Structures are given as structure tokens and as C-alpha cells.
Coordinates of C-alpha atoms in Angstrom, one line a residue:
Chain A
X219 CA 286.8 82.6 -35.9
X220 CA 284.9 84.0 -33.2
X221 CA 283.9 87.3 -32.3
X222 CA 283.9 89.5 -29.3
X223 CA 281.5 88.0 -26.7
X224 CA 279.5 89.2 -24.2
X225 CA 277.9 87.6 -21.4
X226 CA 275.2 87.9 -19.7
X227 CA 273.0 89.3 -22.9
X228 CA 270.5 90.6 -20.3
X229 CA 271.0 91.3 -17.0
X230 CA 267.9 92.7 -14.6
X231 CA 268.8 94.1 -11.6
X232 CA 267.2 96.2 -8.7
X233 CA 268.4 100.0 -7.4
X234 CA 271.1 99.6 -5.2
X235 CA 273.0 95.9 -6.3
X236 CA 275.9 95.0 -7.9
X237 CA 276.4 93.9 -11.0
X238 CA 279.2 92.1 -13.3
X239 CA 279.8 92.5 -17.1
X240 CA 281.7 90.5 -19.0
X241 CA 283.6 90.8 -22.1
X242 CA 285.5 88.5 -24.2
X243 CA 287.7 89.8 -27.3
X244 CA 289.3 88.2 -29.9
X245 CA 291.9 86.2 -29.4
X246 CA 295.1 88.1 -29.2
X247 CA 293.6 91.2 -29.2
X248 CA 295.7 93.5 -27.0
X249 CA 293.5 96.6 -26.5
X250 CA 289.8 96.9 -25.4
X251 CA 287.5 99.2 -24.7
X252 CA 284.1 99.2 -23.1
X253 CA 281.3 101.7 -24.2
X254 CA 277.5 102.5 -22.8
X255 CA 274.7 103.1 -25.2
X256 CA 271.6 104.8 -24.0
X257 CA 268.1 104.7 -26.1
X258 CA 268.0 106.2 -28.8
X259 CA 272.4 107.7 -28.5
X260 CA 275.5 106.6 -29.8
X261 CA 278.5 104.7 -27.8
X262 CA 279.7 106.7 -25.7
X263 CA 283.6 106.1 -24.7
X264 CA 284.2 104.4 -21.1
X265 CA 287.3 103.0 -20.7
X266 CA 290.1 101.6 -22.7
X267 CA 292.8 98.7 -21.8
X268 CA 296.1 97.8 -23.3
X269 CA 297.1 94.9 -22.2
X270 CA 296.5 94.6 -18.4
X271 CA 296.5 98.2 -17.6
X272 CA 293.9 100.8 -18.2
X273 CA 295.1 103.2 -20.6
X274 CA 292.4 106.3 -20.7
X275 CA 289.4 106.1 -18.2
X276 CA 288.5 109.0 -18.3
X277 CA 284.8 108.5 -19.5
X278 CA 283.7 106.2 -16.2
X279 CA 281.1 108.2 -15.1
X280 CA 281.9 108.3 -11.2
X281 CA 283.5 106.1 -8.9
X282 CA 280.6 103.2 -9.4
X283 CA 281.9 102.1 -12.2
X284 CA 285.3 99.5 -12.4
X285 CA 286.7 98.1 -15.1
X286 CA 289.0 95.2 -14.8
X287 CA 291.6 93.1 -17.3
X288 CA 293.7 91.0 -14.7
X289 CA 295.2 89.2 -17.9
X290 CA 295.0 90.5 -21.0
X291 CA 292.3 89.0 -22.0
X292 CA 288.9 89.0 -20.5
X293 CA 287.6 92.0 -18.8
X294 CA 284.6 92.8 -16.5
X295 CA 282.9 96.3 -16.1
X296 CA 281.9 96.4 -12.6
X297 CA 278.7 98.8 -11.0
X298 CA 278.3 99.1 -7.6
X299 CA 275.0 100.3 -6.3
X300 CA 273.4 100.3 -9.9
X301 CA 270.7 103.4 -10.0
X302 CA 267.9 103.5 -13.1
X303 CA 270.0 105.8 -15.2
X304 CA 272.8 103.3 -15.4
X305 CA 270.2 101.3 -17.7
X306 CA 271.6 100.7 -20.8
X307 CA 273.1 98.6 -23.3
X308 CA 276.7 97.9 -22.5
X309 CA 279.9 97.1 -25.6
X310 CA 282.8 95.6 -25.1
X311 CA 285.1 96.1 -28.1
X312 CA 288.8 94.7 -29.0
X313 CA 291.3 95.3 -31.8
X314 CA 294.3 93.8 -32.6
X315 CA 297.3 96.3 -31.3
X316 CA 297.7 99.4 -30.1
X317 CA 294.5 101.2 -30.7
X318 CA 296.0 103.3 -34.0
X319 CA 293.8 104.3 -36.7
X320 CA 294.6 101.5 -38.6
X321 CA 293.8 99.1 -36.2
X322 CA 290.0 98.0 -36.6
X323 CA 288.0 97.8 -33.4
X324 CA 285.3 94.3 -33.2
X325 CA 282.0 94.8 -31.2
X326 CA 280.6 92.8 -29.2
X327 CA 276.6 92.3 -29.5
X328 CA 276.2 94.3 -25.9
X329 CA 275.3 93.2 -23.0
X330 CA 271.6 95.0 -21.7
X331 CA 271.4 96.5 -18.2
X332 CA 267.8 97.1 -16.9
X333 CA 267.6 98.8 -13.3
X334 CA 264.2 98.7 -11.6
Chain B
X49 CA 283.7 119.6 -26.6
X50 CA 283.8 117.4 -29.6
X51 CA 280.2 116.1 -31.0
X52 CA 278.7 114.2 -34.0
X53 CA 275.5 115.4 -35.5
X54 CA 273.6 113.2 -37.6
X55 CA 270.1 113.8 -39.5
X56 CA 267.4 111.9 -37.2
X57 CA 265.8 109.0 -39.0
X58 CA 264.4 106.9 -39.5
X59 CA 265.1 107.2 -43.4
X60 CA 262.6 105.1 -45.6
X61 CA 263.3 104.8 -49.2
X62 CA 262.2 102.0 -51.7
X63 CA 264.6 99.5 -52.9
X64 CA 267.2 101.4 -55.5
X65 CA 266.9 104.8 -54.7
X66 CA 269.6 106.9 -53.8
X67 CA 270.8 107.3 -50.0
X68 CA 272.3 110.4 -48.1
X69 CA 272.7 110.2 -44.5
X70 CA 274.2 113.7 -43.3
X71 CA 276.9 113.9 -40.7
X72 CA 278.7 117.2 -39.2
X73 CA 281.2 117.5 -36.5
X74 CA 283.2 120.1 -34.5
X75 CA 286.5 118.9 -33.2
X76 CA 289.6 120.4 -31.3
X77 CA 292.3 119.1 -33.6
X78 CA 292.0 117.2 -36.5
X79 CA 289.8 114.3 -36.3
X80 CA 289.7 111.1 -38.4
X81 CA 286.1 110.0 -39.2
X82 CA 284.0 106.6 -39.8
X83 CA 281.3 105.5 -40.2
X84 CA 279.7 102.1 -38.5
X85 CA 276.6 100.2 -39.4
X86 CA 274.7 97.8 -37.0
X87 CA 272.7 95.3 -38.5
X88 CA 269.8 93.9 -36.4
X89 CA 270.7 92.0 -33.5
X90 CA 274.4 92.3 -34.5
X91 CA 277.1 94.6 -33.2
X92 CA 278.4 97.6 -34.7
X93 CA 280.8 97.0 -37.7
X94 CA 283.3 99.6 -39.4
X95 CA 281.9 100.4 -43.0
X96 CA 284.1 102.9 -43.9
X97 CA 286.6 105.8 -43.0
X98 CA 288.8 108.6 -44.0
X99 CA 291.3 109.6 -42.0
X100 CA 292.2 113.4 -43.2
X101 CA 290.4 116.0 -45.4
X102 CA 289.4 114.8 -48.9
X103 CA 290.1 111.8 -48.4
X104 CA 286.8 109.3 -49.4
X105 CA 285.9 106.2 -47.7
X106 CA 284.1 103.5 -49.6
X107 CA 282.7 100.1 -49.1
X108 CA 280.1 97.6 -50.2
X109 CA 278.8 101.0 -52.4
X110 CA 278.7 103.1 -49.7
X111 CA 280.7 106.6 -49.9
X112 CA 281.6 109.3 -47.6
X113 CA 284.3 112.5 -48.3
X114 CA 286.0 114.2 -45.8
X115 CA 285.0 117.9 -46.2
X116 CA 287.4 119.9 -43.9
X117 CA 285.6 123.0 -44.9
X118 CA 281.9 122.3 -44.3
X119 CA 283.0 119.9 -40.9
X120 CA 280.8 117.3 -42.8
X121 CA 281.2 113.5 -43.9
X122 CA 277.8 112.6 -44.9
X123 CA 277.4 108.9 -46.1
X124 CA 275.9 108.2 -49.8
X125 CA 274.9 105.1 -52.0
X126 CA 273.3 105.4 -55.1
X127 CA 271.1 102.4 -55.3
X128 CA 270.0 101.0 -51.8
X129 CA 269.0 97.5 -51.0
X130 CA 267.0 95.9 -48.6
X131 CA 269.6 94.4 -46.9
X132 CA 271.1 97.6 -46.2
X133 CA 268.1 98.1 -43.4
X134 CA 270.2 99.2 -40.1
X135 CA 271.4 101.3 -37.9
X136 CA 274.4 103.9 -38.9
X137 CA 276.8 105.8 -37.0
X138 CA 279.1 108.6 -37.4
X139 CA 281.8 108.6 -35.5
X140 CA 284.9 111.2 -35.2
X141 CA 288.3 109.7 -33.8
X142 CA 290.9 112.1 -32.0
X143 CA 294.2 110.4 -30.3
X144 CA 293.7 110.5 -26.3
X145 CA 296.5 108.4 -23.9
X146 CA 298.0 106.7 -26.5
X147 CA 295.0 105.5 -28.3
X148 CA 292.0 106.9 -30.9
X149 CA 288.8 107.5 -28.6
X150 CA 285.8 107.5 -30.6
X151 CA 282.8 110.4 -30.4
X152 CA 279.8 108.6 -31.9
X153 CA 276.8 110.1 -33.4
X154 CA 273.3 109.6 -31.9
X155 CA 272.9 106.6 -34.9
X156 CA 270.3 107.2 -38.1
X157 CA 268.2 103.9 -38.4
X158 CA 267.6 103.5 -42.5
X159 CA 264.7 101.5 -43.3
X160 CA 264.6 100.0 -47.5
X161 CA 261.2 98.9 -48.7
X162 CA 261.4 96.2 -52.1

């Protein structure tokens, strides 16, 4: 079946714009999460959804960053007034329930964000 | 805080040697931990875990144990191939708003000549 998907792959932007990330999860998946990986660092934790409703965003960096999942389904990380540090590769993940320790997370391939 | 250290890599070794890729961690609580791999041009994929002390995670040959005392959960496999070339992450799980939030390690890319 398929896999989490993310769209755009690439996305090149200037300082200053707006940009919209996409994630799609499984099918039926219930929670998701979105992480930023810098070059050369690990995932590091953003935000996580169950369902609709943001559970735990406490890793958004500041109030630039927006994360939406109007139902259920697909979300979309939102950056206003992108700045060169937000560069990075973006991953949307899903799992099946509740977000438990049993419950196996699914990454998407990322989506890269390059701002000149 | 909580952190992940991993040994930096890359880590080259010839086709059937024997892998170690250390991982250490200090945690508030008691932490689950996994380990991901991310093959090129793929997203990261669970490999294994362990979810309290001495437990071992296994899979596909790969090992890790869950040494409470030494904060460690270093990743082995005794005979490496080359299509175990990738990218592998540590990872320590502690429960936040209802949920398991991940802290990853910085990743150790493994590189297996034939």
C-alpha cells in the first residue's frame, strides 16, 4: 500500500515568503507528527496531531511556524516569513493510533526547504 | 534536557566484518529506545527497539540491549553487508501530552565495501 507522502520534494524559496508543506499519511492513520532535520542532525520533534487537534506543539520553534490537520488526514506545516536557518529537510510521519510505544511511526521521504 | 549521543561516522568496514555503532543517553525518567535506519533516498524506518532495561531489540541481524546502568544502547551485527550502507539513528522515546516524543541522535552514516 502506500506510504507517507510528501509534496513538494524541493521547495526553493527567498528570505521573507511563505511557504506550504504538505504531508500525506497512511490511510487511517490517526496521529502525525512533523519533524525538521538540519545537515548533518537528527529529527528533531515539531508537532504532533491526533486526529484534528494538535496534541503537543511544543517543539515549533516560534510563532512562524503552523501546523494544520483540518480532517484527519492531510496536514500542512506552514512558515511565514521563511529566514536561511529555516533551511532544512522537513518529515511528516504517521502511525496507526494513539502514538503508544507500540504503535510504529512511517516516514515520509521529507520534503527539502532551501532559503536564499 | 534529554540527548542522544552517537559515535560520528562515517563507519567503513568491508563486507562481513563485525559492526558496533555506540549510542548513550541521559534522560529524566525512564526512556524507551530505537533505533532507525534510512536507506538512501528513502525515509527513516524503525529497525529495532527495547522498551525497558535489558531488554534487546533485534532485527534483520541487527542487535541492541538496553543497559540501564551505562545509559547506553549501542547497535551491533556480526557480519555486515553491503546493503546495510545507510544512515542510523538512535532515538530515546519519553511519553509527552499523551503520546511518545522522540529525541533523535545526530545519525552515524555506515558505509560496507564488498
Amino acid at each position: 500500500g502506500a506510504g507517507v507522502s510528501q509534496t513538494p520534494s524541493n521547495k526553493v524559496t527567498e528570505k521573507g515568503k511563505y511557504v506550504e508543506l504538505r504531508c500525506d499519511p497512511i490511510s487511517g492513520h490517526t496521529a502525525l507528527y512533523w519533524y525538521r532535520q538540519s545537515l548533518g542532525q537528527g529529527p528533531e520533534f515539531l508537532i504532533y496531531f491526533q486526529g484534528t487537534g494538535a496534541a503537543d506543539d511544543s517543539g515549533l520553534p516560534n510563532d512562524r511556524f503552523f501546523a494544520v490537520r483540518p480532517e484527519g488526514s492531510v496536514s500542512t506545516l506552514k512558515i511565514q516569513r521563511t529566514e536561511r536557518g529555516d533551511s532544512a529537510v522537513y518529515l511528516c510521519a504517521s502511525s496507526q493510533t494513539s502514538g503508544g510505544l507500540t504503535d510504529t511511526q512511517y516516514f515520509g521521504p521529507g520534503t527539502r526547504l532551501t532559503v536564499l | 534536557g534529554n540527548s542522544v549521543t552517537q559515535m560520528e561516522g562515517p563507519v567503513t568496514l568491508s563486507e562481513e566484518a563485525f559492526l558496533t555503532i555506540n549510542c548513550t543517553y541521559t534522560a529524566t525518567g525512564y526512556p524507551s529506545l530505537f533505533w532507525y535506519v534510512q536507506y538512501p533516498g528513502e525515509g527513516l524506518q524503525l529497525l529495532l527497539k527495547a522498551t525497558k532495561a535489558d531488554d534487546k531489540g533485534s532485527n534483520k541481524g541487527f542487535e541492541a540491549t538496553y543497559r540501564k546502568e551505562t545509559t547506553s544502547f549501542h547497535l551491533e551485527k556480526g557480519s555486515v553487508q553491503v546493503s546495510d550502507s545507510a544512515v542510523y539513528f538512535c532515538a530515546l522515546y519519553l511519553p509527552s501530552g499523551g503520546s511518545y516524543i522522540p529525541t533523535f541522535g545526530r545519525g552515524t552514516s555506515l558505509i560496507v565495501h564488498p
